[in-house]
PDB file of C-alpha atoms in Angstrom:
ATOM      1  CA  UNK A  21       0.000   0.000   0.000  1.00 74.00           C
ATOM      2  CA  UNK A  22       1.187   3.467  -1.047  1.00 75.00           C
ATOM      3  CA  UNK A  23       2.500   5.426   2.353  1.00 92.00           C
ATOM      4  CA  UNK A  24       3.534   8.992   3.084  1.00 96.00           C
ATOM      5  CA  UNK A  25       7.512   8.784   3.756  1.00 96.00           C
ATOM      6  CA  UNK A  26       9.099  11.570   6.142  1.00 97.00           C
ATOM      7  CA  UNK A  27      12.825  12.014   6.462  1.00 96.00           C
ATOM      8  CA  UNK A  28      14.709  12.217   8.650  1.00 96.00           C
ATOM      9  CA  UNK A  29      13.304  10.651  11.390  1.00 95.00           C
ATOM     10  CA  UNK A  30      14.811  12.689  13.933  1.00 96.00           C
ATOM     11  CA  UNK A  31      16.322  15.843  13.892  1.00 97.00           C
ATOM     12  CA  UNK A  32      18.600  17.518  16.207  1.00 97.00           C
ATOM     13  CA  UNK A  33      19.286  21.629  15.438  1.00 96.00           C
ATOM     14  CA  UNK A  34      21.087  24.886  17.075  1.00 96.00           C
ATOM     15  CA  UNK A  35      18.964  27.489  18.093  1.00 97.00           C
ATOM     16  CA  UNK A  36      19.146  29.841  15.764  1.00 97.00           C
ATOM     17  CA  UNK A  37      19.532  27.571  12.804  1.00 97.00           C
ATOM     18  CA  UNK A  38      17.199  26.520   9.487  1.00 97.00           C
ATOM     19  CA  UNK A  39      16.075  23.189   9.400  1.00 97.00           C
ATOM     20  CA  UNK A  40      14.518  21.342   6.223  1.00 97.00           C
ATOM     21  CA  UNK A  41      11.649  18.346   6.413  1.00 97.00           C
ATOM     22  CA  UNK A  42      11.251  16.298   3.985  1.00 97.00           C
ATOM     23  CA  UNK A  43       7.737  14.594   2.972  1.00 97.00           C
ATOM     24  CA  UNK A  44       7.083  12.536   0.066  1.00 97.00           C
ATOM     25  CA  UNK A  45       3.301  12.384  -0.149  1.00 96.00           C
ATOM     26  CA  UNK A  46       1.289   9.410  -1.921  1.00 94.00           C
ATOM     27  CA  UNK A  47       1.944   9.795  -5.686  1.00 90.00           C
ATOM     28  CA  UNK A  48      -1.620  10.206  -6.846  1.00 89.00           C
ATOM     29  CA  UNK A  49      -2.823  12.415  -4.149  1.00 92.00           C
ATOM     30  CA  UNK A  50      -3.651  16.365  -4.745  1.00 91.00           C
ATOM     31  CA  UNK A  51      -3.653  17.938  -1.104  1.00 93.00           C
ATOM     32  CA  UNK A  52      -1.192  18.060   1.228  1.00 95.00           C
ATOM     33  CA  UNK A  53      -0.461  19.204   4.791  1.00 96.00           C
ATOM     34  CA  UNK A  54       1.404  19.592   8.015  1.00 97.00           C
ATOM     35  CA  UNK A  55       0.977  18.992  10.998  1.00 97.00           C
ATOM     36  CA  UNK A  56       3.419  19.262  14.314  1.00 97.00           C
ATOM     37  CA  UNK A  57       2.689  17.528  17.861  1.00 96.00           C
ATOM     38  CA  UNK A  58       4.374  18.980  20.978  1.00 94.00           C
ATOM     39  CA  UNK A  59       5.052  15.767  23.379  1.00 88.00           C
ATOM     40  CA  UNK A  60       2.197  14.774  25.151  1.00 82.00           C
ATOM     41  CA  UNK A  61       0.106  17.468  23.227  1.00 88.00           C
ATOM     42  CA  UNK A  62      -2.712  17.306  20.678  1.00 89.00           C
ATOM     43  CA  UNK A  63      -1.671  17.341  16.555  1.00 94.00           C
ATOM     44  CA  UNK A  64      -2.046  20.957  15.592  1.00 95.00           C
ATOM     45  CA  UNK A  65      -2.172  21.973  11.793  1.00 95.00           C
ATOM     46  CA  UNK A  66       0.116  24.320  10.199  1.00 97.00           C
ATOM     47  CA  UNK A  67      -0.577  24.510   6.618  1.00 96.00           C
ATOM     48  CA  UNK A  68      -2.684  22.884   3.648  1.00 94.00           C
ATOM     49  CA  UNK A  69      -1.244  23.080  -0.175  1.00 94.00           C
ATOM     50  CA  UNK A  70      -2.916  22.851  -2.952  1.00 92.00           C
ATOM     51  CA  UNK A  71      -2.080  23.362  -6.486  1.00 90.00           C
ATOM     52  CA  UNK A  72       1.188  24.571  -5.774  1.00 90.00           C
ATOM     53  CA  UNK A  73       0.201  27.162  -3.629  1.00 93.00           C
ATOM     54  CA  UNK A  74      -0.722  27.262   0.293  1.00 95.00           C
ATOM     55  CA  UNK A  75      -4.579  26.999   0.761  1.00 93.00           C
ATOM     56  CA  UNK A  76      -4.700  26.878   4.363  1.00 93.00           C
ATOM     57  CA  UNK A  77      -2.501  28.072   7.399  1.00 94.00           C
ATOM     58  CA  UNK A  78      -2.679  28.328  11.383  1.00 94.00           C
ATOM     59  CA  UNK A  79      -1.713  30.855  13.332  1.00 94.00           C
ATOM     60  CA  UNK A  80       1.718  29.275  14.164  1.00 95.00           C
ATOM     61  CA  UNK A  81       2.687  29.644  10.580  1.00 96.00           C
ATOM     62  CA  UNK A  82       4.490  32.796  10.505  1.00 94.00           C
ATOM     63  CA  UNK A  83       7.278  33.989   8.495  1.00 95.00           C
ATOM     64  CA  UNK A  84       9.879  31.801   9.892  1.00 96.00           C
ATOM     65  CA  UNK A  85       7.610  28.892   8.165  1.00 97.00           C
ATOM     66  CA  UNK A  86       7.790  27.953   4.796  1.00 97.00           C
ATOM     67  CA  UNK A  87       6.545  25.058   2.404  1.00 97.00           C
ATOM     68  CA  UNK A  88       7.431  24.293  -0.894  1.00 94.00           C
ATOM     69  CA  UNK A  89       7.264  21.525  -3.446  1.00 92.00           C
ATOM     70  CA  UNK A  90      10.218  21.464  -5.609  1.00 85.00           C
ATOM     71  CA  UNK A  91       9.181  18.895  -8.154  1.00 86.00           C
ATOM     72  CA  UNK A  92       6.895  16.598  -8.409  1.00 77.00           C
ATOM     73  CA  UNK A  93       7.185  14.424  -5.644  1.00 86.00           C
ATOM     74  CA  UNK A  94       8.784  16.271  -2.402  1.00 93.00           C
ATOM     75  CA  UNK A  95       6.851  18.800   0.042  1.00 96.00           C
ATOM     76  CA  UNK A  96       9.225  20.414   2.246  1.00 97.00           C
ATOM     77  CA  UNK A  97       8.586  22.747   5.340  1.00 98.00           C
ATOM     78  CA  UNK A  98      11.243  25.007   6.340  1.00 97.00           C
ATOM     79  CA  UNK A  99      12.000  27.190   9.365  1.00 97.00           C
ATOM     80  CA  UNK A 100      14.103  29.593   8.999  1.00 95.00           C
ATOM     81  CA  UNK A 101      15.421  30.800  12.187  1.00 94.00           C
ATOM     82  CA  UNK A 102      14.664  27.956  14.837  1.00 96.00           C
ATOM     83  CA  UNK A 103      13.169  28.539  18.549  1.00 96.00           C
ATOM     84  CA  UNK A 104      13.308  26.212  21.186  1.00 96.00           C
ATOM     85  CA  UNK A 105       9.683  26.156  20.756  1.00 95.00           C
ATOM     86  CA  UNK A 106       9.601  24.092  17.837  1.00 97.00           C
ATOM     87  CA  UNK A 107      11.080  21.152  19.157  1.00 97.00           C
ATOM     88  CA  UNK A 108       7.958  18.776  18.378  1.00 97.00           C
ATOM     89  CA  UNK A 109       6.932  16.168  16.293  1.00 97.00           C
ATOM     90  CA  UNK A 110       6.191  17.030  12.825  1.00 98.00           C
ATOM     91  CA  UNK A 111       3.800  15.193  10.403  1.00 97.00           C
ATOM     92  CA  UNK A 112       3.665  15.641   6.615  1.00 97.00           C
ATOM     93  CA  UNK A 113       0.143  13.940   5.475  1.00 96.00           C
ATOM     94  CA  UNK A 114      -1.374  13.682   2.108  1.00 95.00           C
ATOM     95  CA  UNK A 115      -5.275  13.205   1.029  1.00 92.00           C
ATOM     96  CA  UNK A 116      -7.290  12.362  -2.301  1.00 89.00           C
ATOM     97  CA  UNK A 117     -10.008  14.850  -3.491  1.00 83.00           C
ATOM     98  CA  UNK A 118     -12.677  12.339  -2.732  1.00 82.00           C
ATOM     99  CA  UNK A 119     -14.290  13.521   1.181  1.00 77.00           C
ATOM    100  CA  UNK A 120     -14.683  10.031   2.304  1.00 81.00           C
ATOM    101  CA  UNK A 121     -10.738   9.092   2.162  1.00 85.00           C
ATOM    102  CA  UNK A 122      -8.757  10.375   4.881  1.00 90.00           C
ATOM    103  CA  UNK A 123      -5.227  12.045   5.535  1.00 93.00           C
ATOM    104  CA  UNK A 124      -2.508   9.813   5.208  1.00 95.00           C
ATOM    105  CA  UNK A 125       0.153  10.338   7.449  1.00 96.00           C
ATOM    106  CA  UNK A 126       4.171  10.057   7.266  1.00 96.00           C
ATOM    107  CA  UNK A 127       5.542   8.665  10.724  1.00 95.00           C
ATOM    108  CA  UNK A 128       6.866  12.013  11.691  1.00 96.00           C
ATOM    109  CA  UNK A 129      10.317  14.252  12.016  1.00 97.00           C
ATOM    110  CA  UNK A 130      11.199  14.589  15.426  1.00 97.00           C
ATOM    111  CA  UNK A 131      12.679  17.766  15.573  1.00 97.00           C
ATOM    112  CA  UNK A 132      14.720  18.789  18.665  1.00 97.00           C
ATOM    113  CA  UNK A 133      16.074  22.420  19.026  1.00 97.00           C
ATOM    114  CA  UNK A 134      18.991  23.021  21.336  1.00 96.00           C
TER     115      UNK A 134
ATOM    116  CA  UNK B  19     -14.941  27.840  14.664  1.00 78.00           C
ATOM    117  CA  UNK B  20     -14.590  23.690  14.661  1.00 83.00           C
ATOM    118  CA  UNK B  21     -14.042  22.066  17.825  1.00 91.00           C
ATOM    119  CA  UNK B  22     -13.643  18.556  19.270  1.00 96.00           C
ATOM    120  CA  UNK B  23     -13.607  17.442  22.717  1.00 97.00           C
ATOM    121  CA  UNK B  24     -12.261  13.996  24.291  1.00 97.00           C
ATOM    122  CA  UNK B  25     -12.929  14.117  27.881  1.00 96.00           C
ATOM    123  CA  UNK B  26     -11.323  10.887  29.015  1.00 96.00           C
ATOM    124  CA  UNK B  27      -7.955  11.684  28.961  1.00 94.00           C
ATOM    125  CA  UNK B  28      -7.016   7.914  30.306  1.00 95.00           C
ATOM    126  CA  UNK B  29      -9.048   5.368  29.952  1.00 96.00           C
ATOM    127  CA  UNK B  30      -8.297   1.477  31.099  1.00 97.00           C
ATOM    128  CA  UNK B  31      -9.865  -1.727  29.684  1.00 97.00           C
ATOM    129  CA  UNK B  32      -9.456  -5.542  30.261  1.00 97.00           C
ATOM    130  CA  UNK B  33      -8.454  -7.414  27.436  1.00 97.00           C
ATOM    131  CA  UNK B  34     -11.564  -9.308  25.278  1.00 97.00           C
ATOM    132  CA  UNK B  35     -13.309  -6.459  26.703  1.00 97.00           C
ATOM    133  CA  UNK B  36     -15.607  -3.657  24.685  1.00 98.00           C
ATOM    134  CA  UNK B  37     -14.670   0.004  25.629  1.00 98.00           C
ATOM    135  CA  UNK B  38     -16.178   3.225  24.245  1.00 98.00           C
ATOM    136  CA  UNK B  39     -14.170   6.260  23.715  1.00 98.00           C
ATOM    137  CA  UNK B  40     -15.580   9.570  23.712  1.00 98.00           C
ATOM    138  CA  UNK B  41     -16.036  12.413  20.684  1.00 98.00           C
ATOM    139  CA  UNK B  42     -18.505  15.325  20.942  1.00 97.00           C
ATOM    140  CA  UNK B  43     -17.845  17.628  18.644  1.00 96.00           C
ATOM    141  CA  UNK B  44     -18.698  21.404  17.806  1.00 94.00           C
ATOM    142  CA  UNK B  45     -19.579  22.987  14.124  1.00 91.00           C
ATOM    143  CA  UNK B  46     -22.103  25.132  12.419  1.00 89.00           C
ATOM    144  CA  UNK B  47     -21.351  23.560   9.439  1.00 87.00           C
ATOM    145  CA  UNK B  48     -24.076  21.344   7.471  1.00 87.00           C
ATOM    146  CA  UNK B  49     -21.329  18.669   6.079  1.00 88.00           C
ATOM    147  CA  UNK B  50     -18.525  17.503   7.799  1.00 91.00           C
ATOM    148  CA  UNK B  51     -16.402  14.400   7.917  1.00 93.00           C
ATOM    149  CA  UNK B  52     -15.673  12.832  11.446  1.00 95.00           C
ATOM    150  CA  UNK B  53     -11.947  10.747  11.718  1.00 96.00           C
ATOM    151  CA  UNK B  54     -10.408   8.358  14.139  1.00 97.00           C
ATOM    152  CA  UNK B  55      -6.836   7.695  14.782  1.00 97.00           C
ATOM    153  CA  UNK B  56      -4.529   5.526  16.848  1.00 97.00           C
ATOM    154  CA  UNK B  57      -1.246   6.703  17.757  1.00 96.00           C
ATOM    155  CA  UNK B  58       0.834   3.995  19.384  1.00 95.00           C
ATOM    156  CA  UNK B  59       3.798   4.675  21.439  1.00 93.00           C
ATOM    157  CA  UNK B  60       6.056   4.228  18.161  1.00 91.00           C
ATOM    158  CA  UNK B  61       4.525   7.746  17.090  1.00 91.00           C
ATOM    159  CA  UNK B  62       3.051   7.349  13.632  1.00 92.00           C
ATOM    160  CA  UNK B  63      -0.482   7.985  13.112  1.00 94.00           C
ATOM    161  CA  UNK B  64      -3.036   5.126  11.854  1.00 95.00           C
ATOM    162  CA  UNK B  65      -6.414   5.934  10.522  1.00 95.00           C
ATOM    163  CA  UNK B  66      -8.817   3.598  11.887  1.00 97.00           C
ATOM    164  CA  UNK B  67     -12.889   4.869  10.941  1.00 96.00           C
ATOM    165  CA  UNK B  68     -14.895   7.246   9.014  1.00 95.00           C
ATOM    166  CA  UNK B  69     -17.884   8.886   9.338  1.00 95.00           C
ATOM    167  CA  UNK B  70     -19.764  10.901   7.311  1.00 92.00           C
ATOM    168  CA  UNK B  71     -21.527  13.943   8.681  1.00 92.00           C
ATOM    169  CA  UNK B  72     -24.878  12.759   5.942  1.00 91.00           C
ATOM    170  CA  UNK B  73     -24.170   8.928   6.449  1.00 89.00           C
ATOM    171  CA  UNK B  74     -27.085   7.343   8.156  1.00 86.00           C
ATOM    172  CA  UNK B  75     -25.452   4.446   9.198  1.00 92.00           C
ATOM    173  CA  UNK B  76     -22.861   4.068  11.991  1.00 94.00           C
ATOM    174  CA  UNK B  77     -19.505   3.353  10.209  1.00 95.00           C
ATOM    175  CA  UNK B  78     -17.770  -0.024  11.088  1.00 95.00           C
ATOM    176  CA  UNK B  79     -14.823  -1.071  10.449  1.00 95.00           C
ATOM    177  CA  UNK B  80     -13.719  -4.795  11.624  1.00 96.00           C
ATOM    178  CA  UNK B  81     -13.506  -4.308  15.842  1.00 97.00           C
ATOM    179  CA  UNK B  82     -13.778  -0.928  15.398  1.00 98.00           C
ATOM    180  CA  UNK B  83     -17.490   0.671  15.106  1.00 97.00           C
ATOM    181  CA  UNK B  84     -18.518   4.380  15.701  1.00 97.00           C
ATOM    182  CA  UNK B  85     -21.455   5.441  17.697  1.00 96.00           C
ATOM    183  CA  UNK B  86     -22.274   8.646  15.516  1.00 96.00           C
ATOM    184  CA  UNK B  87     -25.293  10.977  17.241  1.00 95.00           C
ATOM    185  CA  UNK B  88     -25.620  13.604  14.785  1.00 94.00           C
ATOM    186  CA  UNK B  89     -28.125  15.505  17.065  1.00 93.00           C
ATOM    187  CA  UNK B  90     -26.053  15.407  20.109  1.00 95.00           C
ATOM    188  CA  UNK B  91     -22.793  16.007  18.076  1.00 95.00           C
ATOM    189  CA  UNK B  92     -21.080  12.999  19.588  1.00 97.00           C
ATOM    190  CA  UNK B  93     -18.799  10.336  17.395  1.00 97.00           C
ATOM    191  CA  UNK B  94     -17.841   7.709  20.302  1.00 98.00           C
ATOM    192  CA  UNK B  95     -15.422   5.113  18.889  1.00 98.00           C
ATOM    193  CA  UNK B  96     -16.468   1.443  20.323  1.00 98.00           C
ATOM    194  CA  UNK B  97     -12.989  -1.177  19.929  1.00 98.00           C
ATOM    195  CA  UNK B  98     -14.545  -4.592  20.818  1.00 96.00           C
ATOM    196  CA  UNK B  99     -13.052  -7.349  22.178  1.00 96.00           C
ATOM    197  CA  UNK B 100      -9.781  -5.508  23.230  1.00 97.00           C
ATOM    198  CA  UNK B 101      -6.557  -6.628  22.337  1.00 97.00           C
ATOM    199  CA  UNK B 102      -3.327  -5.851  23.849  1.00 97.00           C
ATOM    200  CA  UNK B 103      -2.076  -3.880  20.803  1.00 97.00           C
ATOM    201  CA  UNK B 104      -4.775  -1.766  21.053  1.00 98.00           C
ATOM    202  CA  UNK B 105      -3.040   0.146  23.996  1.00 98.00           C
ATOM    203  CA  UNK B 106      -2.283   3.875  22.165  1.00 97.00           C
ATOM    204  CA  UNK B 107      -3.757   7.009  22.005  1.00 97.00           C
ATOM    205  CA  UNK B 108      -6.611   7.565  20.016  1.00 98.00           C
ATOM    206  CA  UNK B 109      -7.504  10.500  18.709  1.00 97.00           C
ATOM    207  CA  UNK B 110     -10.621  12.054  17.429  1.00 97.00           C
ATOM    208  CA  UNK B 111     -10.625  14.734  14.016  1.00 96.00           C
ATOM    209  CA  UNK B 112     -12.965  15.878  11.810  1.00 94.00           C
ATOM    210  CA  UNK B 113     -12.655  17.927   8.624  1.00 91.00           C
ATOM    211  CA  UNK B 114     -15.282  20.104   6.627  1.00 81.00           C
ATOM    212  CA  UNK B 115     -14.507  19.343   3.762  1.00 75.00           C
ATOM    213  CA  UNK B 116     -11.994  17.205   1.575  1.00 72.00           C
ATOM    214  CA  UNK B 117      -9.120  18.630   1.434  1.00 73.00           C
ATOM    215  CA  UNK B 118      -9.727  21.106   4.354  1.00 83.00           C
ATOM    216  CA  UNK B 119      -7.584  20.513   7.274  1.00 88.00           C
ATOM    217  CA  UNK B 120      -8.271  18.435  10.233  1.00 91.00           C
ATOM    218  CA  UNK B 121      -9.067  19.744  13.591  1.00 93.00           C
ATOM    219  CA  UNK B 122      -8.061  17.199  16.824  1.00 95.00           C
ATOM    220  CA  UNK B 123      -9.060  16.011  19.786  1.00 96.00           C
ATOM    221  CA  UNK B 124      -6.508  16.390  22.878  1.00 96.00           C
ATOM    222  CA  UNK B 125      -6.635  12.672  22.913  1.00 96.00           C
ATOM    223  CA  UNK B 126      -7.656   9.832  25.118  1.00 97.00           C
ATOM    224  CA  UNK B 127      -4.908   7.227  26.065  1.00 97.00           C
ATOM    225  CA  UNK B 128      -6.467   3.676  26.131  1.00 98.00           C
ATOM    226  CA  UNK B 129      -4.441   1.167  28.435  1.00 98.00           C
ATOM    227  CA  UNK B 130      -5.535  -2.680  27.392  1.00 98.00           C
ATOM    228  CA  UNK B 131      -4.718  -4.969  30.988  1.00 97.00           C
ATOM    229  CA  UNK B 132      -4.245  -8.756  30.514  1.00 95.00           C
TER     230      UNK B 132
END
């Protein structure tokens, strides 16, 4: 079965420095998203793309977040200037157009800011 | 705004046993789509059940069935005969559309005794 692939697994940054996760969403899918989890916390969303452009986004995207799709099969969310605030769990997920299919999700990025 | 509520934040069970996990949910919105997901301790997030906002039917889905009470806004998810493997959290979303974004639960861990 086609999956949502996330790398790395775990990341470990500087304060201070940009970081770069990597999602490679199901091949056939149109929409795609992320998501970050705080330990013990609920999933929170940060953005939605869609047609190469951002459809959606959360209040905790701000300008140190970025997305992009490079070609045809990456999605990649940057941050520009980590805080120690982002250290969380990140998840890239994907989704068909049809409403009764739901978001596939990557296993996550654990990002931890030092 | 869209909001879901879990308010068992732990919740134990004894193996071969049914248990019922709560969902009520909050929306002024005609059409939504209502999402389960299991999150072992490994991190990655499964998607277990669907249910449609205009489904009549309760959506099952081998041990897993959802008690959906479109009037009282609830979505319980019912595991039956519980297995060990079902000890995770399990976390309740729903979306408004397709390819909107999903809002979460906070989450009810689900401890399975032998």
């Amino acid at each position: 079965e086609p999956e949502v692939t996330q790398t790395p697994s775990h990341q470990v940054t500087q304060m201070g420095q940009e970081v770069i996760l990597r999602c490679v969403p199901i091949s056939n899918h149109l929409y795609f998203y992320w998501y970050r989890q705080i330990l013990g916390q609920k999933v929170e969303f940060l953005v939605s793309f869609y047609n190469n452009e951002i459809s959606e986004k959360s209040e905790i995207f701000d300008d140190q977040f970025s997305v992009e799709r490079p070609d045809g099969s990456n999605f990649t969310l940057k941050i520009r200037s980590t805080k120690l605030e982002d250290s969380a769990m990140y998840f890239c997920a994907s989704s068909s157009d049809r409403e009764d299919q739901p978001q596939h999700f990557g296993d996550g990025t654990r990002l931890s800011i030092l | 705004a869209q909001k879901i509520t879990q308010t068992q934040p732990g919740m134990f069970v004894q193996e071969k046993e049914a248990v019922t996990l709560d969902c009520t949910y909050d929306t002024s919105d005609q059409s939504y789509g209502l999402f389960w997901y299991k999150q072992p301790s490994s991190g990655e997030m499964i998607f277990l059940i669907y249910q449609g906002s205009y489904d009549e039917q309760n959506a099952t889905e081998g041990r897993y069935s959802l008690n959906f009470q479109k009037a009282r806004k609830s979505a319980n998810l019912v595991i039956s005969a519980s297995q060990l493997g079902d000890s995770a959290m399990y976390f309740c979303a729903m979306r408004k559309d397709r390819g909107q974004n999903f809002v979460f639960g906070p989450g009810t861990r689900l401890s399975v005794l032998p």
